[in-house]
């Protein structure tokens, strides 16, 4: 405010001096000469709108950091088939199911297949966002060994490709651009990501809620879903977080890699809890439980 007032005073004085220089003396009628109108200050450009929640396709990733795998520094070169989903409550999920990726190590390049997810949270601070990575599951399998590396756990490679730390989000006509401390991502699609509007309605879920009794898929990568499935004897793996899931029938095993899921299973033989803060309820025979996470609750309903 003080700077604007001082600027206006300076502009006014310059105007008066210019008027005096042109006329030499005050106006004949004794009235002060009208000073030229000060130029209107250029208003600051409005910051780019925050892109609303939705699921985006990752068009490209420019990694700024490499990751150490087996004593080798590995860096991502190209990606295809990855998605990055944002929710209105401040969570994100980077997922690839059969996504292709190019990596480089020790001067050698190789193609790979990514089957996994990385999750975390994001929050706006001033004009920027702060991204935090929380969990990861799955792996990247190289088509041919590079520097003795055959596969890379998503938990090790996720920090190189998922946004981390302070970042700027710029909405574009086709999606959004994220520039984070560790990587820059070009995104396409999303909810209203290309509209440049804030407060727009979030995108519809990418996976429609299945009707009760639908056969349970082998892998569930979605987050924030409420759904019912019918286990037909096979195992089920849950990579997403913040889901409310019900399974009827009998599951051979339940592998829970995500966090903060509420899961009800009629009958399951074995439960492997790798995530944290999950609540699982079973109703039939007590299963064998392998609890590797923290804050998980397993009980009979």
CSV table of C-alpha atoms in Angstrom, one decimal:
chain,number,residue,atom,x,y,z
A,1,UNK,CA,0.0,0.0,0.0
A,2,UNK,CA,2.8,2.4,1.0
A,3,UNK,CA,4.7,1.7,-2.2
A,4,UNK,CA,1.6,2.4,-4.3
A,5,UNK,CA,1.0,5.8,-2.6
A,6,UNK,CA,4.6,6.8,-3.0
A,7,UNK,CA,4.5,5.8,-6.7
A,8,UNK,CA,1.3,7.9,-7.2
A,9,UNK,CA,2.9,11.0,-5.6
A,10,UNK,CA,6.0,10.7,-7.8
A,11,UNK,CA,3.9,10.4,-10.9
A,12,UNK,CA,1.9,13.5,-9.9
A,13,UNK,CA,5.0,15.6,-9.2
A,14,UNK,CA,6.5,14.6,-12.6
A,15,UNK,CA,3.2,15.6,-14.2
A,16,UNK,CA,3.2,19.1,-12.6
A,17,UNK,CA,6.9,19.6,-13.5
A,18,UNK,CA,6.1,18.7,-17.1
A,19,UNK,CA,3.2,21.2,-17.2
A,20,UNK,CA,5.3,24.0,-15.8
A,21,UNK,CA,8.1,23.3,-18.4
A,22,UNK,CA,5.6,23.5,-21.2
A,23,UNK,CA,3.8,26.7,-20.1
A,24,UNK,CA,6.6,28.5,-18.1
A,25,UNK,CA,4.1,30.4,-15.9
A,26,UNK,CA,0.8,29.6,-14.2
A,27,UNK,CA,-2.4,29.9,-16.2
A,28,UNK,CA,-3.7,33.5,-16.8
A,29,UNK,CA,-6.9,33.0,-14.8
A,30,UNK,CA,-4.9,32.0,-11.8
A,31,UNK,CA,-6.2,28.5,-11.8
A,32,UNK,CA,-3.6,25.8,-11.7
A,33,UNK,CA,-3.0,24.0,-15.0
A,34,UNK,CA,-4.5,20.6,-15.1
A,35,UNK,CA,-1.8,18.0,-14.7
A,36,UNK,CA,-1.7,15.1,-17.1
A,37,UNK,CA,-3.6,12.1,-15.7
A,38,UNK,CA,-1.2,9.6,-14.2
A,39,UNK,CA,-1.0,6.3,-16.1
A,40,UNK,CA,-3.1,3.6,-14.5
A,41,UNK,CA,-0.8,1.0,-13.0
A,42,UNK,CA,-0.9,-2.3,-14.8
A,43,UNK,CA,-2.7,-4.9,-12.7
A,44,UNK,CA,-0.9,-8.0,-11.8
A,45,UNK,CA,-1.8,-11.0,-13.9
A,46,UNK,CA,-4.2,-13.3,-12.0
A,47,UNK,CA,-2.5,-16.6,-11.0
A,48,UNK,CA,-3.4,-19.7,-12.8
A,49,UNK,CA,-6.4,-21.4,-11.4
A,50,UNK,CA,-6.0,-24.5,-9.4
A,51,UNK,CA,-7.0,-27.5,-11.5
A,52,UNK,CA,-9.9,-29.4,-9.9
A,53,UNK,CA,-9.9,-33.0,-8.9
A,54,UNK,CA,-9.8,-35.6,-11.6
A,55,UNK,CA,-7.8,-38.3,-13.3
A,56,UNK,CA,-5.1,-37.2,-15.8
A,57,UNK,CA,-3.0,-39.1,-18.3
A,58,UNK,CA,0.8,-38.6,-17.7
A,59,UNK,CA,2.1,-37.4,-21.1
A,60,UNK,CA,5.7,-37.0,-20.1
A,61,UNK,CA,7.9,-36.9,-17.0
A,62,UNK,CA,11.2,-35.1,-16.8
A,63,UNK,CA,12.9,-36.5,-13.8
A,64,UNK,CA,15.3,-34.1,-12.0
A,65,UNK,CA,16.7,-36.8,-9.7
A,66,UNK,CA,17.9,-40.4,-10.2
A,67,UNK,CA,17.3,-43.2,-7.7
A,68,UNK,CA,19.8,-45.7,-6.4
A,69,UNK,CA,19.0,-49.3,-7.3
A,70,UNK,CA,21.5,-52.0,-6.5
A,71,UNK,CA,24.3,-49.5,-6.3
A,72,UNK,CA,23.4,-48.0,-9.7
A,73,UNK,CA,21.8,-44.6,-10.4
A,74,UNK,CA,18.7,-45.1,-12.5
A,75,UNK,CA,16.6,-42.3,-14.2
A,76,UNK,CA,13.4,-42.4,-16.1
A,77,UNK,CA,13.5,-41.3,-19.7
A,78,UNK,CA,9.9,-41.8,-21.1
A,79,UNK,CA,6.5,-43.0,-19.9
A,80,UNK,CA,3.3,-44.2,-21.5
A,81,UNK,CA,0.1,-45.4,-19.8
A,82,UNK,CA,0.5,-43.8,-16.4
A,83,UNK,CA,-2.4,-41.9,-14.7
A,84,UNK,CA,-2.3,-39.4,-11.9
A,85,UNK,CA,-5.5,-38.9,-10.0
A,86,UNK,CA,-6.4,-36.1,-7.6
A,87,UNK,CA,-9.2,-36.1,-5.1
A,88,UNK,CA,-10.9,-33.0,-3.6
A,89,UNK,CA,-9.8,-34.0,-0.1
A,90,UNK,CA,-6.1,-33.6,-0.9
A,91,UNK,CA,-4.9,-37.1,-1.9
A,92,UNK,CA,-3.2,-38.3,-5.1
A,93,UNK,CA,-2.4,-41.6,-6.7
A,94,UNK,CA,0.0,-42.4,-9.5
A,95,UNK,CA,-0.9,-45.7,-11.1
A,96,UNK,CA,0.2,-47.9,-14.0
A,97,UNK,CA,-1.1,-51.3,-15.0
A,98,UNK,CA,1.0,-52.5,-17.8
A,99,UNK,CA,2.4,-49.0,-18.4
A,100,UNK,CA,5.6,-48.8,-20.5
A,101,UNK,CA,8.6,-46.8,-19.3
A,102,UNK,CA,12.1,-46.2,-20.5
A,103,UNK,CA,15.0,-46.1,-18.0
A,104,UNK,CA,18.7,-45.4,-18.2
A,105,UNK,CA,21.5,-46.6,-16.0
A,106,UNK,CA,25.3,-46.5,-16.5
A,107,UNK,CA,24.8,-45.0,-19.9
A,108,UNK,CA,22.5,-47.8,-21.1
A,109,UNK,CA,18.8,-47.5,-21.9
A,110,UNK,CA,16.1,-50.1,-21.6
A,111,UNK,CA,12.4,-50.4,-21.8
A,112,UNK,CA,10.4,-51.7,-18.9
A,113,UNK,CA,6.8,-52.4,-17.8
A,114,UNK,CA,5.3,-50.7,-14.7
A,115,UNK,CA,2.7,-52.4,-12.6
A,116,UNK,CA,2.2,-50.5,-9.4
A,117,UNK,CA,1.0,-47.4,-7.6
A,118,UNK,CA,2.3,-44.6,-5.5
A,119,UNK,CA,0.0,-42.6,-3.3
A,120,UNK,CA,0.3,-39.4,-1.2
A,121,UNK,CA,-1.2,-36.1,-0.3
A,122,UNK,CA,-1.0,-32.5,-1.5
A,123,UNK,CA,-2.0,-29.2,0.0
A,124,UNK,CA,-1.9,-25.6,-1.2
A,125,UNK,CA,0.5,-23.2,0.5
A,126,UNK,CA,0.3,-19.7,-0.9
A,127,UNK,CA,0.8,-19.9,-4.7
A,128,UNK,CA,2.4,-23.3,-4.5
A,129,UNK,CA,1.4,-26.9,-3.5
A,130,UNK,CA,3.3,-29.2,-1.2
A,131,UNK,CA,3.3,-32.9,-2.3
A,132,UNK,CA,4.0,-35.7,0.2
A,133,UNK,CA,4.6,-39.3,-0.9
A,134,UNK,CA,3.0,-41.8,1.5
A,135,UNK,CA,3.1,-45.4,0.1
A,136,UNK,CA,3.9,-47.4,-3.0
A,137,UNK,CA,3.4,-51.0,-4.2
A,138,UNK,CA,4.3,-53.0,-7.3
A,139,UNK,CA,7.4,-52.9,-9.4
A,140,UNK,CA,9.0,-52.0,-12.7
A,141,UNK,CA,10.2,-55.0,-14.7
A,142,UNK,CA,13.0,-54.4,-17.3
A,143,UNK,CA,12.7,-56.1,-20.6
A,144,UNK,CA,16.4,-56.9,-20.4
A,145,UNK,CA,18.9,-56.4,-17.5
A,146,UNK,CA,20.7,-53.1,-17.3
A,147,UNK,CA,23.8,-52.9,-15.1
A,148,UNK,CA,22.7,-56.0,-13.4
A,149,UNK,CA,19.2,-54.7,-12.6
A,150,UNK,CA,16.2,-56.8,-13.6
A,151,UNK,CA,13.4,-55.1,-11.7
A,152,UNK,CA,12.9,-52.0,-9.5
A,153,UNK,CA,10.3,-51.9,-6.6
A,154,UNK,CA,7.8,-49.1,-7.0
A,155,UNK,CA,8.8,-48.0,-3.4
A,156,UNK,CA,12.3,-47.2,-4.7
A,157,UNK,CA,11.4,-45.7,-8.1
A,158,UNK,CA,8.2,-43.8,-7.1
A,159,UNK,CA,10.1,-40.9,-5.6
A,160,UNK,CA,11.7,-40.2,-9.1
A,161,UNK,CA,8.5,-40.0,-11.0
A,162,UNK,CA,5.7,-38.9,-8.6
A,163,UNK,CA,5.7,-35.2,-7.6
A,164,UNK,CA,7.4,-34.5,-4.3
A,165,UNK,CA,8.1,-31.4,-2.2
A,166,UNK,CA,7.1,-27.9,-3.2
A,167,UNK,CA,5.5,-27.7,-6.7
A,168,UNK,CA,3.6,-25.4,-9.0
A,169,UNK,CA,0.4,-26.5,-10.8
A,170,UNK,CA,-0.4,-24.7,-14.0
A,171,UNK,CA,-3.7,-25.4,-15.8
A,172,UNK,CA,-3.6,-25.7,-19.5
A,173,UNK,CA,-6.2,-26.1,-22.3
A,174,UNK,CA,-5.5,-29.8,-22.4
A,175,UNK,CA,-4.7,-30.6,-18.8
A,176,UNK,CA,-2.0,-29.4,-16.4
A,177,UNK,CA,1.7,-29.0,-15.9
A,178,UNK,CA,3.3,-29.8,-12.5
A,179,UNK,CA,6.8,-28.6,-11.7
A,180,UNK,CA,8.0,-30.2,-8.5
A,181,UNK,CA,11.3,-30.4,-6.8
A,182,UNK,CA,12.1,-33.9,-8.1
A,183,UNK,CA,10.3,-34.0,-11.5
A,184,UNK,CA,8.1,-32.1,-14.0
A,185,UNK,CA,5.0,-33.8,-15.4
A,186,UNK,CA,2.8,-32.9,-18.4
A,187,UNK,CA,-0.7,-34.0,-17.8
A,188,UNK,CA,-3.7,-34.3,-20.2
A,189,UNK,CA,-7.4,-34.8,-19.5
A,190,UNK,CA,-8.7,-34.6,-16.0
A,191,UNK,CA,-11.9,-33.2,-14.6
A,192,UNK,CA,-12.0,-29.5,-15.6
A,193,UNK,CA,-8.3,-29.3,-15.8
A,194,UNK,CA,-8.2,-27.5,-19.1
A,195,UNK,CA,-11.0,-25.1,-18.2
A,196,UNK,CA,-8.9,-22.8,-16.1
A,197,UNK,CA,-11.8,-22.6,-13.6
A,198,UNK,CA,-11.6,-23.1,-9.9
A,199,UNK,CA,-14.4,-24.7,-7.9
A,200,UNK,CA,-15.5,-26.7,-10.9
A,201,UNK,CA,-17.3,-30.0,-10.3
A,202,UNK,CA,-14.9,-32.9,-9.8
A,203,UNK,CA,-14.5,-35.5,-12.5
A,204,UNK,CA,-16.6,-38.6,-12.4
A,205,UNK,CA,-14.8,-41.6,-10.9
A,206,UNK,CA,-12.8,-43.4,-13.5
A,207,UNK,CA,-14.3,-46.7,-12.4
A,208,UNK,CA,-18.0,-47.0,-12.1
A,209,UNK,CA,-19.3,-48.5,-8.8
A,210,UNK,CA,-20.0,-52.2,-9.6
A,211,UNK,CA,-23.3,-53.7,-8.6
A,212,UNK,CA,-23.4,-56.0,-5.6
A,213,UNK,CA,-22.3,-59.5,-6.5
A,214,UNK,CA,-20.0,-58.6,-9.4
A,215,UNK,CA,-17.0,-61.0,-9.5
A,216,UNK,CA,-14.1,-59.5,-7.6
A,217,UNK,CA,-11.1,-58.4,-9.8
A,218,UNK,CA,-7.7,-59.7,-9.0
A,219,UNK,CA,-6.3,-56.2,-8.4
A,220,UNK,CA,-8.1,-53.0,-7.3
A,221,UNK,CA,-6.1,-49.8,-7.9
A,222,UNK,CA,-8.8,-47.3,-7.3
A,223,UNK,CA,-9.1,-45.0,-4.2
A,224,UNK,CA,-12.1,-43.5,-2.5
A,225,UNK,CA,-14.5,-46.1,-3.8
A,226,UNK,CA,-17.5,-47.8,-2.1
A,227,UNK,CA,-18.2,-51.1,-3.8
A,228,UNK,CA,-19.3,-54.7,-3.3
A,229,UNK,CA,-17.8,-57.7,-5.0
A,230,UNK,CA,-18.2,-61.5,-5.0
A,231,UNK,CA,-15.1,-63.5,-4.3
A,232,UNK,CA,-15.2,-66.8,-6.3
A,233,UNK,CA,-12.2,-68.5,-4.6
A,234,UNK,CA,-9.3,-66.4,-6.0
A,235,UNK,CA,-7.1,-63.9,-4.2
A,236,UNK,CA,-7.7,-60.1,-4.3
A,237,UNK,CA,-5.1,-57.4,-4.0
A,238,UNK,CA,-6.1,-53.9,-2.9
A,239,UNK,CA,-3.5,-51.2,-3.9
A,240,UNK,CA,-5.8,-48.2,-3.4
A,241,UNK,CA,-6.6,-46.2,-0.3
A,242,UNK,CA,-9.6,-44.8,1.5
A,243,UNK,CA,-12.0,-47.5,0.0
A,244,UNK,CA,-15.1,-49.0,1.6
A,245,UNK,CA,-15.3,-52.5,0.2
A,246,UNK,CA,-17.4,-55.5,0.9
A,247,UNK,CA,-16.6,-59.0,-0.4
A,248,UNK,CA,-19.1,-61.9,-0.4
A,249,UNK,CA,-18.2,-65.5,-1.1
A,250,UNK,CA,-14.8,-66.9,-0.3
A,251,UNK,CA,-11.5,-65.2,-1.1
A,252,UNK,CA,-8.4,-67.3,-1.1
A,253,UNK,CA,-6.4,-64.4,0.2
A,254,UNK,CA,-6.7,-60.6,0.7
A,255,UNK,CA,-3.5,-58.6,0.0
A,256,UNK,CA,-4.0,-55.0,1.3
A,257,UNK,CA,-1.2,-52.7,0.1
A,258,UNK,CA,-3.1,-49.4,0.4
A,259,UNK,CA,-4.0,-47.4,3.5
A,260,UNK,CA,-7.1,-46.4,5.5
A,261,UNK,CA,-9.4,-49.0,3.8
A,262,UNK,CA,-12.5,-50.4,5.5
A,263,UNK,CA,-12.9,-53.9,4.2
A,264,UNK,CA,-15.6,-56.6,5.1
A,265,UNK,CA,-15.0,-60.1,3.9
A,266,UNK,CA,-17.4,-63.0,4.4
A,267,UNK,CA,-14.7,-65.7,4.2
A,268,UNK,CA,-11.0,-65.4,3.6
A,269,UNK,CA,-8.2,-67.9,4.2
A,270,UNK,CA,-5.2,-65.6,4.5
A,271,UNK,CA,-4.8,-61.8,5.0
A,272,UNK,CA,-1.6,-59.9,4.2
A,273,UNK,CA,-1.6,-56.3,5.5
A,274,UNK,CA,1.2,-54.3,4.0
A,275,UNK,CA,-0.5,-50.9,4.3
A,276,UNK,CA,-1.5,-49.0,7.4
A,277,UNK,CA,-4.6,-47.8,9.2
A,278,UNK,CA,-6.8,-50.4,7.6
A,279,UNK,CA,-9.9,-52.0,9.2
A,280,UNK,CA,-10.7,-55.5,8.1
A,281,UNK,CA,-13.7,-57.5,9.4
A,282,UNK,CA,-14.3,-61.2,8.6
A,283,UNK,CA,-17.4,-63.2,9.4
A,284,UNK,CA,-16.5,-66.9,8.8
A,285,UNK,CA,-13.4,-68.9,9.9
A,286,UNK,CA,-10.6,-66.9,11.4
A,287,UNK,CA,-7.9,-66.4,8.6
A,288,UNK,CA,-4.2,-66.5,8.9
A,289,UNK,CA,-3.0,-63.0,9.3
A,290,UNK,CA,0.4,-61.4,8.3
A,291,UNK,CA,0.3,-57.8,9.5
A,292,UNK,CA,3.3,-55.8,8.2
A,293,UNK,CA,1.7,-52.4,8.5
A,294,UNK,CA,0.8,-50.1,11.4
A,295,UNK,CA,-2.5,-49.2,13.0
A,296,UNK,CA,-4.4,-52.0,11.3
A,297,UNK,CA,-7.4,-53.6,12.9
A,298,UNK,CA,-8.6,-57.1,12.2
A,299,UNK,CA,-11.7,-58.5,13.8
A,300,UNK,CA,-14.6,-60.9,13.4
A,301,UNK,CA,-17.9,-59.3,12.6
